Amino acid sequence: MAEYDENNIFAKILRGEIPCDKVYEDEHVLAFHDIAPLRPVHILVIPKGAYVSIDDFGASASPEESKAFFAAVSKIANEKGIAGPGFRAIANTGDDGGQEVPHFHMHILGGTPVGAMVSG
Ligand code: AMP
């Protein structure tokens, strides 16, 4: 598993070195609007802990961090009105998964039908 890069852009957001358009925050979680939204709702949910990927998070996060993370996803989806009609939650992981920012994040995409998963 890759080593955590303290200079990745989400680490800088967590340290307050660069701004974000915040949606939600608690002790373990921060969520903010994606800077290049792909759908009417496109929110990134990140743990405050230094986890490279969902693989890293799943292996090493505490029960409290895991619970807070998924509770935040649910809370945000409900508050944004997309839990009912549905949404897509994606965690791109590693090189083959197309992950660009090496701090675990879940994309929440909704506000319009996102369609079926496609290959490629
Ligand atoms: P991924 O390819 O899964 O690593 O996704 C990274 C996401 O981070 C992309 O959708 C970017 O648009 C988004 N992103 C990059 N920089 C920022 C930023 N400063 N604020 C909000 N979103 C960002």
PDB file of N, CA, C and O and ligand atoms in Angstrom, residues 9-10 13 18-20 32-36 42 44 92 98-101 105 107, ligand 1:
ATOM      1  N   ILE A   9      -3.674  17.296  -1.969  1.00  0.00           N
ATOM      2  CA  ILE A   9      -4.529  18.482  -1.892  1.00  0.00           C
ATOM      3  C   ILE A   9      -5.592  18.375  -0.798  1.00  0.00           C
ATOM      4  O   ILE A   9      -5.959  19.387  -0.178  1.00  0.00           O
ATOM      5  N   PHE A  10      -6.060  17.169  -0.506  1.00  0.00           N
ATOM      6  CA  PHE A  10      -7.072  17.054   0.546  1.00  0.00           C
ATOM      7  C   PHE A  10      -6.436  17.195   1.936  1.00  0.00           C
ATOM      8  O   PHE A  10      -7.096  17.692   2.865  1.00  0.00           O
ATOM      9  N   ILE A  13      -6.416  20.826   2.395  1.00  0.00           N
ATOM     10  CA  ILE A  13      -7.758  21.309   2.769  1.00  0.00           C
ATOM     11  C   ILE A  13      -8.002  21.029   4.252  1.00  0.00           C
ATOM     12  O   ILE A  13      -8.471  21.900   4.998  1.00  0.00           O
ATOM     13  N   ILE A  18      -5.737  25.412   2.077  1.00  0.00           N
ATOM     14  CA  ILE A  18      -6.504  25.854   0.910  1.00  0.00           C
ATOM     15  C   ILE A  18      -7.983  25.696   1.245  1.00  0.00           C
ATOM     16  O   ILE A  18      -8.346  24.839   2.059  1.00  0.00           O
ATOM     17  N   PRO A  19      -8.834  26.527   0.634  1.00  0.00           N
ATOM     18  CA  PRO A  19     -10.256  26.503   1.004  1.00  0.00           C
ATOM     19  C   PRO A  19     -11.013  25.348   0.350  1.00  0.00           C
ATOM     20  O   PRO A  19     -10.540  24.726  -0.604  1.00  0.00           O
ATOM     21  N   CYS A  20     -12.188  25.107   0.889  1.00  0.00           N
ATOM     22  CA  CYS A  20     -13.117  24.185   0.237  1.00  0.00           C
ATOM     23  C   CYS A  20     -14.523  24.711   0.465  1.00  0.00           C
ATOM     24  O   CYS A  20     -14.745  25.544   1.336  1.00  0.00           O
ATOM     25  N   PHE A  32     -17.160  18.177   1.149  1.00  0.00           N
ATOM     26  CA  PHE A  32     -17.179  19.441   0.422  1.00  0.00           C
ATOM     27  C   PHE A  32     -17.544  19.181  -1.031  1.00  0.00           C
ATOM     28  O   PHE A  32     -17.437  18.046  -1.529  1.00  0.00           O
ATOM     29  N   HIS A  33     -17.965  20.243  -1.717  1.00  0.00           N
ATOM     30  CA  HIS A  33     -18.342  20.116  -3.117  1.00  0.00           C
ATOM     31  C   HIS A  33     -17.104  19.864  -3.971  1.00  0.00           C
ATOM     32  O   HIS A  33     -16.060  20.518  -3.776  1.00  0.00           O
ATOM     33  N   ASP A  34     -17.238  18.936  -4.938  1.00  0.00           N
ATOM     34  CA  ASP A  34     -16.149  18.709  -5.890  1.00  0.00           C
ATOM     35  C   ASP A  34     -15.952  19.974  -6.716  1.00  0.00           C
ATOM     36  O   ASP A  34     -16.919  20.623  -7.126  1.00  0.00           O
ATOM     37  N   ILE A  35     -14.693  20.310  -6.960  1.00  0.00           N
ATOM     38  CA  ILE A  35     -14.368  21.547  -7.684  1.00  0.00           C
ATOM     39  C   ILE A  35     -14.768  21.463  -9.160  1.00  0.00           C
ATOM     40  O   ILE A  35     -14.951  22.497  -9.812  1.00  0.00           O
ATOM     41  N   ALA A  36     -14.938  20.262  -9.667  1.00  0.00           N
ATOM     42  CA  ALA A  36     -15.326  20.062 -11.073  1.00  0.00           C
ATOM     43  C   ALA A  36     -16.497  19.084 -11.123  1.00  0.00           C
ATOM     44  O   ALA A  36     -16.334  17.913 -11.489  1.00  0.00           O
ATOM     45  N   HIS A  42     -22.442  16.765  -6.540  1.00  0.00           N
ATOM     46  CA  HIS A  42     -21.162  16.032  -6.579  1.00  0.00           C
ATOM     47  C   HIS A  42     -20.357  16.473  -5.362  1.00  0.00           C
ATOM     48  O   HIS A  42     -19.739  17.547  -5.349  1.00  0.00           O
ATOM     49  N   LEU A  44     -17.651  15.337  -2.182  1.00  0.00           N
ATOM     50  CA  LEU A  44     -16.587  14.434  -1.744  1.00  0.00           C
ATOM     51  C   LEU A  44     -16.638  14.318  -0.231  1.00  0.00           C
ATOM     52  O   LEU A  44     -16.677  15.339   0.474  1.00  0.00           O
ATOM     53  N   ASN A  92     -12.740   5.755  -6.114  1.00  0.00           N
ATOM     54  CA  ASN A  92     -11.674   5.370  -7.029  1.00  0.00           C
ATOM     55  C   ASN A  92     -10.449   4.999  -6.195  1.00  0.00           C
ATOM     56  O   ASN A  92     -10.106   5.702  -5.233  1.00  0.00           O
ATOM     57  N   GLY A  98      -8.100   4.723 -11.140  1.00  0.00           N
ATOM     58  CA  GLY A  98      -8.189   6.112 -11.579  1.00  0.00           C
ATOM     59  C   GLY A  98      -8.184   7.122 -10.456  1.00  0.00           C
ATOM     60  O   GLY A  98      -8.663   8.250 -10.618  1.00  0.00           O
ATOM     61  N   GLN A  99      -7.620   6.758  -9.301  1.00  0.00           N
ATOM     62  CA  GLN A  99      -7.577   7.690  -8.169  1.00  0.00           C
ATOM     63  C   GLN A  99      -6.517   8.753  -8.417  1.00  0.00           C
ATOM     64  O   GLN A  99      -5.352   8.434  -8.649  1.00  0.00           O
ATOM     65  N   GLU A 100      -6.940  10.019  -8.355  1.00  0.00           N
ATOM     66  CA  GLU A 100      -6.011  11.126  -8.603  1.00  0.00           C
ATOM     67  C   GLU A 100      -5.481  11.719  -7.304  1.00  0.00           C
ATOM     68  O   GLU A 100      -4.331  12.156  -7.244  1.00  0.00           O
ATOM     69  N   VAL A 101      -6.324  11.795  -6.297  1.00  0.00           N
ATOM     70  CA  VAL A 101      -5.909  12.393  -5.024  1.00  0.00           C
ATOM     71  C   VAL A 101      -5.718  11.253  -4.007  1.00  0.00           C
ATOM     72  O   VAL A 101      -6.678  10.536  -3.687  1.00  0.00           O
ATOM     73  N   HIS A 105     -11.364   9.220  -0.450  1.00  0.00           N
ATOM     74  CA  HIS A 105     -12.558  10.059  -0.596  1.00  0.00           C
ATOM     75  C   HIS A 105     -13.634   9.270  -1.305  1.00  0.00           C
ATOM     76  O   HIS A 105     -13.342   8.448  -2.170  1.00  0.00           O
ATOM     77  N   HIS A 107     -16.904   9.801  -3.677  1.00  0.00           N
ATOM     78  CA  HIS A 107     -17.705  10.715  -4.490  1.00  0.00           C
ATOM     79  C   HIS A 107     -19.171  10.368  -4.280  1.00  0.00           C
ATOM     80  O   HIS A 107     -19.562   9.201  -4.393  1.00  0.00           O
TER      81      HIS A 107
HETATM   82  P1  AMP B   1     -10.287  10.961  -7.824  1.00  0.00           P
HETATM   83  O1  AMP B   1      -9.991  10.899  -9.288  1.00  0.00           O
HETATM   84  O2  AMP B   1     -11.273   9.924  -7.382  1.00  0.00           O
HETATM   85  O3  AMP B   1      -9.020  10.984  -6.994  1.00  0.00           O
HETATM   86  O4  AMP B   1     -11.057  12.321  -7.600  1.00  0.00           O
HETATM   87  C1  AMP B   1     -10.462  13.504  -7.199  1.00  0.00           C
HETATM   88  C2  AMP B   1     -11.519  14.575  -7.257  1.00  0.00           C
HETATM   89  O5  AMP B   1     -11.054  15.686  -6.517  1.00  0.00           O
HETATM   90  C3  AMP B   1     -11.831  15.085  -8.661  1.00  0.00           C
HETATM   91  O6  AMP B   1     -13.217  14.861  -8.936  1.00  0.00           O
HETATM   92  C4  AMP B   1     -11.482  16.570  -8.593  1.00  0.00           C
HETATM   93  O7  AMP B   1     -12.365  17.372  -9.334  1.00  0.00           O
HETATM   94  C5  AMP B   1     -11.564  16.838  -7.112  1.00  0.00           C
HETATM   95  N1  AMP B   1     -10.756  17.946  -6.621  1.00  0.00           N
HETATM   96  C6  AMP B   1      -9.451  18.203  -6.859  1.00  0.00           C
HETATM   97  N2  AMP B   1      -9.046  19.304  -6.205  1.00  0.00           N
HETATM   98  C7  AMP B   1     -10.115  19.747  -5.514  1.00  0.00           C
HETATM   99  C8  AMP B   1     -10.344  20.845  -4.631  1.00  0.00           C
HETATM  100  N3  AMP B   1      -9.373  21.723  -4.333  1.00  0.00           N
HETATM  101  N4  AMP B   1     -11.578  21.016  -4.104  1.00  0.00           N
HETATM  102  C9  AMP B   1     -12.567  20.152  -4.410  1.00  0.00           C
HETATM  103  N5  AMP B   1     -12.416  19.083  -5.217  1.00  0.00           N
HETATM  104  C10 AMP B   1     -11.212  18.885  -5.772  1.00  0.00           C
END
